XYZ file of C-alpha atoms in Angstrom:
600
model
C 98.147 83.121 52.334
C 97.989 85.643 55.273
C 97.261 84.804 59.027
C 97.139 86.868 62.233
C 97.652 85.090 65.486
C 96.888 86.607 68.901
C 98.664 85.078 71.717
C 98.125 85.415 75.540
C 101.439 87.162 76.135
C 104.928 87.851 74.752
C 106.353 84.519 75.944
C 104.103 82.756 73.258
C 105.272 84.630 70.283
C 108.397 82.672 69.360
C 107.039 79.146 70.142
C 103.913 79.843 67.961
C 106.017 81.115 65.140
C 108.281 77.934 65.394
C 105.189 75.817 65.243
C 103.781 77.566 62.179
C 107.075 77.236 60.379
C 107.350 73.399 61.338
C 103.920 72.667 59.888
C 103.812 75.067 56.914
C 104.265 73.612 53.467
C 106.495 76.498 52.444
C 108.687 78.866 54.656
C 106.352 81.714 55.474
C 107.408 85.350 56.074
C 107.137 85.839 59.773
C 106.406 89.009 61.718
C 106.906 88.741 65.575
C 105.811 91.709 67.725
C 105.902 90.747 71.461
C 105.433 94.539 72.328
C 103.625 97.374 70.565
C 106.199 99.166 68.400
C 106.378 102.902 67.610
C 103.888 103.975 64.913
C 106.631 104.395 62.318
C 107.807 100.792 62.897
C 104.392 99.225 62.122
C 104.855 99.673 58.387
C 106.951 96.815 56.911
C 108.156 97.428 53.294
C 108.844 93.697 52.690
C 105.344 92.684 53.643
C 103.824 94.111 50.465
C 106.398 92.349 48.313
C 105.819 89.016 50.020
C 102.040 89.380 49.488
C 102.262 90.298 45.906
C 104.649 87.404 45.196
C 102.214 84.948 46.780
C 104.396 84.074 49.782
C 102.586 83.035 52.993
C 102.695 85.647 55.846
C 102.022 85.043 59.452
C 101.919 87.770 62.087
C 102.053 86.915 65.922
C 101.561 89.353 68.708
C 99.625 89.657 71.971
C 97.996 92.778 70.712
C 97.791 92.451 66.945
C 95.544 95.440 66.374
C 98.117 97.811 67.626
C 101.376 95.776 67.081
C 101.059 94.352 63.604
C 101.215 96.238 60.164
C 97.996 97.640 59.128
C 98.332 96.007 55.732
C 98.541 92.501 57.252
C 95.357 93.245 59.402
C 93.452 94.346 56.347
C 94.306 91.403 54.014
C 94.597 88.494 56.486
C 92.527 85.528 55.388
C 92.438 84.083 58.906
C 92.726 85.205 62.499
C 93.328 82.862 65.281
C 93.155 83.755 69.082
C 94.925 81.409 71.389
C 93.924 81.191 74.908
C 96.164 80.172 77.865
C 95.907 76.369 78.490
C 93.759 75.391 81.473
C 94.219 72.260 83.642
C 92.247 70.022 81.252
C 94.507 70.996 78.314
C 97.755 70.298 80.326
C 96.392 66.925 81.418
C 95.800 66.049 77.752
C 99.405 67.048 76.871
C 100.726 64.915 79.726
C 98.564 62.092 78.538
C 99.975 62.163 75.046
C 103.649 62.866 75.898
C 104.061 60.637 79.005
C 103.263 57.276 80.505
C 101.746 56.149 83.754
C 98.698 57.145 85.679
C 97.608 60.776 85.930
C 96.810 61.748 89.584
C 93.173 63.049 89.752
C 94.359 66.179 91.447
C 95.953 67.283 88.129
C 92.487 68.415 87.002
C 92.742 71.273 89.644
C 96.197 72.529 88.802
C 96.286 76.476 88.609
C 98.370 76.438 85.402
C 97.280 79.963 84.585
C 100.087 80.977 86.978
C 102.751 79.585 84.823
C 104.247 80.804 81.589
C 104.412 78.846 78.338
C 108.032 78.033 78.848
C 107.602 76.969 82.454
C 104.681 74.472 81.402
C 106.585 72.924 78.537
C 109.863 72.651 80.588
C 108.083 70.862 83.332
C 106.466 68.132 81.163
C 109.460 65.928 80.061
C 108.804 63.897 77.028
C 108.711 60.280 77.885
C 108.724 60.843 81.682
C 106.199 59.706 84.300
C 102.954 61.584 84.356
C 102.910 61.724 88.188
C 106.247 63.331 88.260
C 105.256 65.966 85.887
C 102.196 66.791 87.974
C 104.483 67.037 91.029
C 106.619 69.335 89.175
C 103.766 71.492 88.193
C 102.406 71.692 91.624
C 105.786 72.773 93.139
C 106.158 75.540 90.511
C 102.697 76.754 91.243
C 103.267 76.623 94.968
C 106.474 78.695 94.542
C 104.347 81.258 92.409
C 101.732 81.555 95.307
C 104.486 81.831 97.939
C 106.114 84.813 96.023
C 102.636 86.437 95.763
C 101.683 85.963 99.371
C 105.149 86.825 100.856
C 107.771 84.671 102.456
C 106.434 84.812 106.080
C 103.227 86.540 107.072
C 102.018 87.536 110.445
C 99.103 85.463 111.880
C 95.810 87.302 111.325
C 94.806 86.560 114.914
C 97.796 88.480 116.108
C 97.683 91.494 113.836
C 95.991 93.814 116.445
C 97.279 96.884 114.599
C 94.636 96.455 111.850
C 91.749 97.082 114.318
C 88.255 97.105 112.746
C 89.781 95.620 109.440
C 91.103 92.661 111.444
C 87.888 91.890 112.976
C 86.206 91.939 109.608
C 88.803 89.640 108.181
C 88.437 87.163 111.041
C 84.637 87.129 110.614
C 85.122 86.464 106.891
C 87.445 83.583 107.722
C 84.999 82.050 110.019
C 82.180 82.557 107.399
C 84.177 80.773 104.744
C 84.856 77.879 107.276
C 81.111 77.585 107.880
C 80.597 77.495 104.006
C 82.889 74.399 103.801
C 81.088 72.734 106.580
C 77.713 73.362 104.896
C 76.358 75.584 107.740
C 75.764 78.556 105.364
C 75.945 79.236 101.752
C 78.095 81.665 99.857
C 75.303 84.074 99.501
C 75.580 84.776 103.279
C 79.243 85.736 102.976
C 80.450 89.380 102.480
C 80.840 89.982 98.824
C 83.690 92.522 99.213
C 85.089 95.602 100.924
C 87.414 98.556 100.340
C 90.303 99.105 102.660
C 91.206 102.812 102.761
C 93.954 104.865 104.504
C 97.179 106.505 104.159
C 100.062 104.611 102.231
C 102.258 102.067 103.898
C 99.625 101.006 106.442
C 99.587 97.354 105.269
C 96.384 96.993 103.151
C 98.099 94.590 100.639
C 99.542 92.629 103.625
C 96.135 92.290 105.267
C 94.652 90.800 102.024
C 97.488 88.263 101.826
C 97.129 87.426 105.518
C 93.341 86.936 104.908
C 93.921 84.535 102.054
C 96.414 82.516 104.113
C 94.047 82.516 107.181
C 91.222 81.265 104.920
C 93.465 78.724 103.159
C 92.786 80.189 99.773
C 95.009 82.040 97.239
C 95.254 85.803 96.867
C 95.194 87.220 93.402
C 96.912 90.667 93.585
C 96.308 93.346 90.861
C 96.623 96.982 90.571
C 93.870 98.919 88.834
C 96.320 101.712 88.019
C 98.451 99.071 86.127
C 95.459 98.403 83.848
C 96.025 101.801 82.341
C 99.942 102.030 82.767
C 100.897 98.902 81.072
C 98.463 98.809 78.198
C 99.508 101.972 76.402
C 96.072 103.495 77.289
C 94.118 101.739 74.566
C 90.559 101.044 75.639
C 90.588 97.534 74.259
C 93.780 96.612 76.010
C 92.593 98.064 79.310
C 89.421 95.922 79.021
C 91.518 92.935 78.238
C 93.773 93.457 81.132
C 90.951 93.725 83.679
C 89.118 90.850 82.204
C 92.215 88.701 82.548
C 92.509 89.509 86.216
C 88.910 88.623 86.891
C 89.209 85.387 84.890
C 92.273 84.460 86.897
C 90.457 84.991 90.137
C 87.413 82.996 88.914
C 89.855 80.152 87.868
C 91.281 80.018 91.345
C 88.040 80.317 93.330
C 87.517 80.323 96.082
C 90.231 83.168 96.355
C 90.733 86.769 97.478
C 90.923 89.229 94.524
C 92.859 92.217 95.822
C 92.462 95.315 93.606
C 94.987 97.942 94.715
C 94.550 101.648 93.787
C 90.871 100.986 92.964
C 90.322 104.716 92.895
C 92.253 104.695 89.613
C 89.169 103.464 87.872
C 87.605 106.618 86.333
C 84.528 108.043 88.050
C 81.667 108.527 85.537
C 80.445 111.385 87.678
C 83.572 113.502 87.628
C 85.417 112.750 84.316
C 83.427 115.525 82.480
C 81.426 115.353 79.374
C 84.296 115.392 76.983
C 85.884 112.290 78.491
C 82.808 110.471 79.665
C 82.005 108.741 76.343
C 85.685 107.574 76.119
C 85.850 105.974 79.359
C 82.368 104.532 79.777
C 83.155 101.301 78.027
C 85.918 100.611 80.502
C 83.874 101.643 83.474
C 80.820 99.589 82.506
C 82.953 96.508 81.720
C 84.597 96.810 85.134
C 81.308 96.916 86.894
C 79.973 93.997 84.840
C 83.109 91.961 85.905
C 82.733 93.009 89.440
C 79.106 92.001 89.515
C 79.751 88.689 87.765
C 82.513 87.611 90.069
C 80.227 88.288 93.041
C 76.912 87.152 91.784
C 78.203 83.749 90.546
C 78.880 82.909 94.107
C 81.874 80.887 93.171
C 83.970 82.129 96.106
C 85.593 85.330 94.786
C 86.041 87.855 97.574
C 86.968 91.197 96.088
C 89.013 93.437 98.418
C 89.880 96.868 97.170
C 92.422 99.345 98.477
C 92.870 103.148 98.187
C 94.638 105.980 99.683
C 91.767 108.322 98.512
C 88.423 106.853 99.038
C 86.877 110.206 98.360
C 87.712 109.629 94.616
C 85.734 106.422 94.356
C 82.310 106.576 92.675
C 79.589 105.692 95.266
C 78.238 103.284 92.806
C 81.256 101.093 93.250
C 80.562 100.989 97.117
C 76.816 100.191 96.982
C 75.216 97.093 98.500
C 76.059 93.987 96.429
C 79.514 95.400 95.319
C 82.334 96.812 97.676
C 79.646 97.150 100.248
C 82.035 97.825 103.347
C 84.531 100.700 103.592
C 87.040 99.905 106.398
C 89.740 102.409 107.666
C 93.262 101.133 107.835
C 95.393 103.679 109.658
C 98.704 103.771 111.344
C 98.922 101.363 114.249
C 98.359 102.277 117.864
C 101.021 101.762 120.544
C 100.281 98.034 120.983
C 100.206 97.593 117.187
C 103.636 99.200 116.858
C 105.174 96.804 119.420
C 103.603 93.840 117.553
C 105.082 95.117 114.197
C 108.460 95.580 115.750
C 108.473 92.165 117.375
C 107.473 90.575 114.026
C 110.397 92.222 112.158
C 112.703 91.651 115.037
C 112.015 87.938 114.667
C 113.172 86.960 118.031
C 115.867 89.390 118.591
C 115.770 91.839 121.615
C 113.247 89.364 123.212
C 113.675 90.779 126.746
C 113.873 94.481 125.544
C 111.197 96.975 126.684
C 109.946 98.462 123.486
C 107.158 100.622 125.158
C 108.694 104.002 124.890
C 109.992 103.445 121.306
C 106.419 102.269 120.328
C 105.098 105.379 121.891
C 107.380 107.553 119.738
C 106.461 105.739 116.614
C 102.745 105.984 117.361
C 103.024 109.637 118.092
C 104.532 110.292 114.654
C 101.968 107.979 113.051
C 104.614 105.613 111.746
C 103.113 103.166 109.295
C 103.966 99.364 109.202
C 106.394 100.131 106.271
C 108.212 102.704 108.212
C 108.515 100.484 111.205
C 109.895 97.651 109.062
C 112.584 100.097 107.607
C 113.570 101.185 111.057
C 114.296 97.481 112.099
C 116.077 96.880 108.821
C 118.217 100.064 109.400
C 118.975 99.057 113.000
C 120.124 95.603 111.768
C 122.356 97.138 109.138
C 124.050 99.567 111.615
C 124.842 96.446 113.968
C 125.992 94.318 111.018
C 128.394 96.975 109.798
C 129.677 97.447 113.351
C 130.329 93.598 113.478
C 128.115 92.958 116.556
C 124.699 91.744 117.506
C 121.684 93.988 117.288
C 121.012 96.167 120.406
C 118.229 98.222 121.690
C 120.434 101.283 121.124
C 120.602 100.508 117.370
C 116.811 100.669 117.213
C 116.636 103.699 119.330
C 118.877 105.662 117.054
C 116.578 104.962 114.140
C 113.375 106.096 116.078
C 114.550 108.873 118.401
C 116.526 111.644 117.011
C 118.027 114.782 118.580
C 115.580 117.776 118.147
C 117.558 120.628 116.496
C 114.879 123.161 117.260
C 115.392 125.924 119.848
C 112.713 126.438 122.711
C 110.762 128.977 120.780
C 110.347 126.767 117.730
C 109.356 123.869 120.030
C 106.729 126.086 121.686
C 105.316 127.217 118.278
C 105.117 123.694 117.119
C 103.256 122.768 120.324
C 100.930 125.744 119.986
C 100.195 124.831 116.280
C 99.378 121.158 116.913
C 97.366 122.019 120.053
C 95.168 124.251 117.945
C 94.386 121.447 115.471
C 93.629 119.016 118.451
C 91.417 121.310 120.443
C 89.452 122.684 117.433
C 88.973 119.185 116.015
C 87.572 117.858 119.270
C 85.252 120.872 119.624
C 83.983 120.770 115.993
C 83.811 116.947 116.015
C 85.915 116.249 112.998
C 86.548 112.641 113.940
C 88.007 110.686 116.818
C 91.271 112.193 117.925
C 93.903 109.468 118.075
C 96.826 111.475 119.227
C 98.958 114.645 118.864
C 102.740 115.144 118.862
C 105.530 117.572 118.266
C 108.097 114.932 117.212
C 110.650 116.266 114.744
C 111.239 114.495 111.528
C 112.645 115.351 108.055
C 109.331 116.489 106.739
C 107.467 117.863 109.767
C 107.679 119.256 113.269
C 104.684 117.433 114.552
C 101.281 116.061 113.718
C 97.630 115.573 114.877
C 95.910 112.418 113.812
C 92.126 112.060 113.705
C 90.363 108.691 112.763
C 89.713 109.037 109.107
C 85.938 108.442 108.157
C 84.311 107.496 104.856
C 82.267 110.785 104.669
C 80.312 110.449 101.450
C 77.462 112.821 102.601
C 79.458 115.656 104.175
C 77.210 118.742 104.627
C 78.191 122.354 104.477
C 78.685 122.514 108.222
C 80.799 119.391 108.016
C 83.113 121.171 105.506
C 83.298 124.281 107.610
C 84.175 122.180 110.695
C 87.142 120.600 108.877
C 88.349 123.851 107.544
C 88.199 125.446 110.991
C 90.261 122.465 112.280
C 92.755 122.921 109.540
C 93.106 126.767 110.197
C 93.338 126.286 113.992
C 96.983 125.538 113.916
C 97.706 128.979 112.405
C 95.088 130.497 114.666
C 96.697 128.975 117.971
C 100.126 130.523 116.876
C 98.584 133.896 116.423
C 96.660 133.737 119.823
C 99.550 132.331 122.005
C 102.492 133.842 120.309
C 101.251 137.047 118.802
C 101.626 136.185 115.121
C 101.413 133.052 112.880
C 104.485 131.567 111.029
C 104.603 130.110 107.500
C 104.060 126.677 109.033
C 100.430 126.373 107.767
C 101.257 126.975 104.171
C 103.755 126.286 101.454
C 102.271 123.252 99.593
C 98.917 122.037 98.365
C 99.020 119.431 101.004
C 99.657 122.158 103.767
C 96.798 123.246 106.214
C 96.082 126.292 103.972
C 96.324 124.305 100.725
C 93.737 121.804 101.832
C 91.427 124.422 103.497
C 91.512 126.463 100.246
C 90.862 123.430 98.204
C 87.822 122.365 100.408
C 86.250 125.823 100.239
C 86.852 125.995 96.478
C 85.224 122.596 96.269
C 82.212 123.723 98.096
C 81.620 126.506 95.586
C 82.650 124.857 92.384
C 82.177 121.001 92.779
C 79.520 119.807 95.350
C 76.822 122.709 95.238
C 77.338 123.765 98.934
C 78.277 127.495 98.068
C 76.156 130.154 96.495
C 75.493 128.218 93.388
C 74.293 124.701 92.211
C 76.350 124.783 89.062
C 79.059 122.213 88.803
C 82.136 124.039 87.443
C 84.988 121.602 87.918
C 86.165 118.549 89.761
C 87.605 119.342 93.294
C 91.270 118.723 92.087
C 90.775 121.339 89.347
C 89.561 124.160 91.482
C 92.969 125.574 92.093
C 93.473 126.173 88.313
C 89.847 127.761 88.323
C 90.914 130.281 90.884
C 93.922 131.381 88.759
C 91.753 132.313 85.866
C 88.619 133.542 87.576
C 89.245 136.345 90.040
C 85.552 136.682 91.151
C 85.615 132.960 92.082
C 88.861 133.378 93.941
C 87.373 136.307 95.863
C 84.541 134.239 97.076
C 86.993 131.580 98.321
C 89.048 134.266 100.069
C 85.974 135.817 101.708
C 84.770 132.562 103.145
C 88.125 131.535 104.338
C 88.512 134.754 106.209
C 85.171 134.295 107.808
C 85.968 130.794 108.859
C 89.345 132.028 110.150
C 87.578 134.522 112.406
C 85.301 131.772 113.759
C 88.411 129.682 114.355
C 90.010 132.480 116.413
C 86.901 133.027 118.456
C 86.575 129.213 119.187
C 90.161 129.029 120.366
C 89.786 132.196 122.616
C 86.724 130.662 124.104
C 88.714 127.621 124.974
C 91.981 129.161 125.849
C 92.424 127.133 129.003
C 92.433 123.927 127.026
C 94.622 125.413 124.348
C 97.336 126.438 126.975
C 97.115 123.176 128.804
C 97.565 121.125 125.749
C 100.469 123.196 124.564
C 102.301 123.049 127.838
C 101.688 119.283 127.992
C 103.004 118.773 124.590
C 106.206 120.760 125.435
C 106.700 118.519 128.328
C 105.821 115.088 126.989
C 106.221 115.447 123.236
C 103.117 113.485 122.491
C 99.600 113.044 123.946
C 96.773 110.534 123.299
C 93.321 111.643 122.231
C 91.981 110.818 125.627
C 94.425 113.061 127.415
C 93.654 115.959 125.214
C 89.915 115.332 125.594
C 90.290 115.383 129.422
C 91.849 118.889 129.195
C 89.108 120.148 126.893
C 86.448 118.744 129.337
C 88.189 120.307 132.311
C 88.222 123.674 130.491
C 84.532 123.488 129.784
C 83.567 122.561 133.404
C 85.959 125.273 134.876
C 84.353 128.042 132.746
C 82.233 130.364 135.119
C 78.497 130.625 134.516
C 78.706 134.363 133.516
C 81.372 133.904 130.921
C 78.888 132.001 128.739
C 79.093 128.534 127.275
C 82.637 127.269 126.429
C 84.454 130.449 127.482
C 87.634 130.304 129.443
C 88.836 132.346 132.505
C 91.971 133.096 130.511
C 92.285 136.313 128.694
C 93.483 135.804 125.152
C 95.525 138.558 123.406
C 93.636 140.110 120.451
């Protein structure tokens, strides 16, 4: 007399209710809940009356446990869980509803991409089976096209992706060898994590990889597992299982998991939350291991802007075993991206200087795409064809700063660049003093997946961060506010790193874990002794920063002057100035000291 029906998604609710009513002996009382209601709406006063009067009751929802009235859940005589139709089921429906021969390829239809309404509308009662299969194939192809983008660059041409492109090409060739029977799937990379700043094209690269390999790309966001499920653990688990099931159904395929750092880290969630999140974490690891160990051709590619937040257990051999940096493109990469979005326009124009400007400001692929769009919009509104000047106006803007401000910006960025090279904080890509709406310049180092950073490694990075302020003090007599102001500023990041050394990673004066790195700022607000330790260490490292820059004053001045003249320098150009300074130091000055006299 009471039944609960769990359906795959909200599109199934009304069709299932219609079917129940059609086949029921008496008209049942129906409860349809496509979405989870507010708690006060879950109580249904009429339900108790219907049950007491012997009337049949049926409740249908994608998530019955959180959507349907508790009374119905308690007294239901039956509970039915409907699964999405697979290709075999759709073939059976076609066989019963239509005439003619069913093409054998129908058994491979990826019908899980289609909704209930799409499937039923594409199978016409009394029509030809072959025509229905063709309609289903066309609809699935459109879905895949929407997911993979309208037009994708060729993987072979996408030089801006650097090491990530090489990995992708190797994977493409390996999958080709699998098809030829030369190697087995056990010799193919199981997965990788692409990491780097937002807008650098990590999702695009996964789509290009799928297209180059001739296989579909299943795109999902780990963050959406939590955002679209109301935070209920069982719903989160269902969401992630659904994604992995879709990938296995389409294998061989690329499973792209964006924002993979959103999966809670069992080592940092804290004891209070660990028991709550462990079922989700363990289920995710089980799904990941299962997709890879089955060797059915699921290649898992994760993406993150914050690789430091990912649990190393996720990156171990057999899981996401490669970490590949995807950063802003170099000059050649910028030009290729511009040409792709220009789509044949300005074919004879020299984009070299504009590409250098964008490279200097670390423009990402998404920024470059928007520049071309804005240039087209400007030309369209002026009623003329796109010109190089339209694009220049989007990239090169007038600098509103006076000479003193430009020199200060140059000194600041030169400090970062010189100190970073001397303390080996990563490969220097370039440095610039280009004016934008959010910054007056920038220094770009190749980001590395540094999971085992030592205390000296932390100190080197802090010195590099403090060197911008230090260079201003040495060359201009006093620092400005440019090093601080936000948690993402030089001082903000340096403070967070030092606090993390003491409170998070056991590289201070205690082995006690007091808080995750992101919570150490709050700890300083309430613990004055702890804040004092952080301040003392920052002061010591700042003194070391000033000493380092004074000993390499020749290089600091040279880089500053060159930036004022050129606006941007490559890493190689800066390195040459640093080497020249070291070789020019006289023997009696000691190692690394400059002939310049720095003001104290």
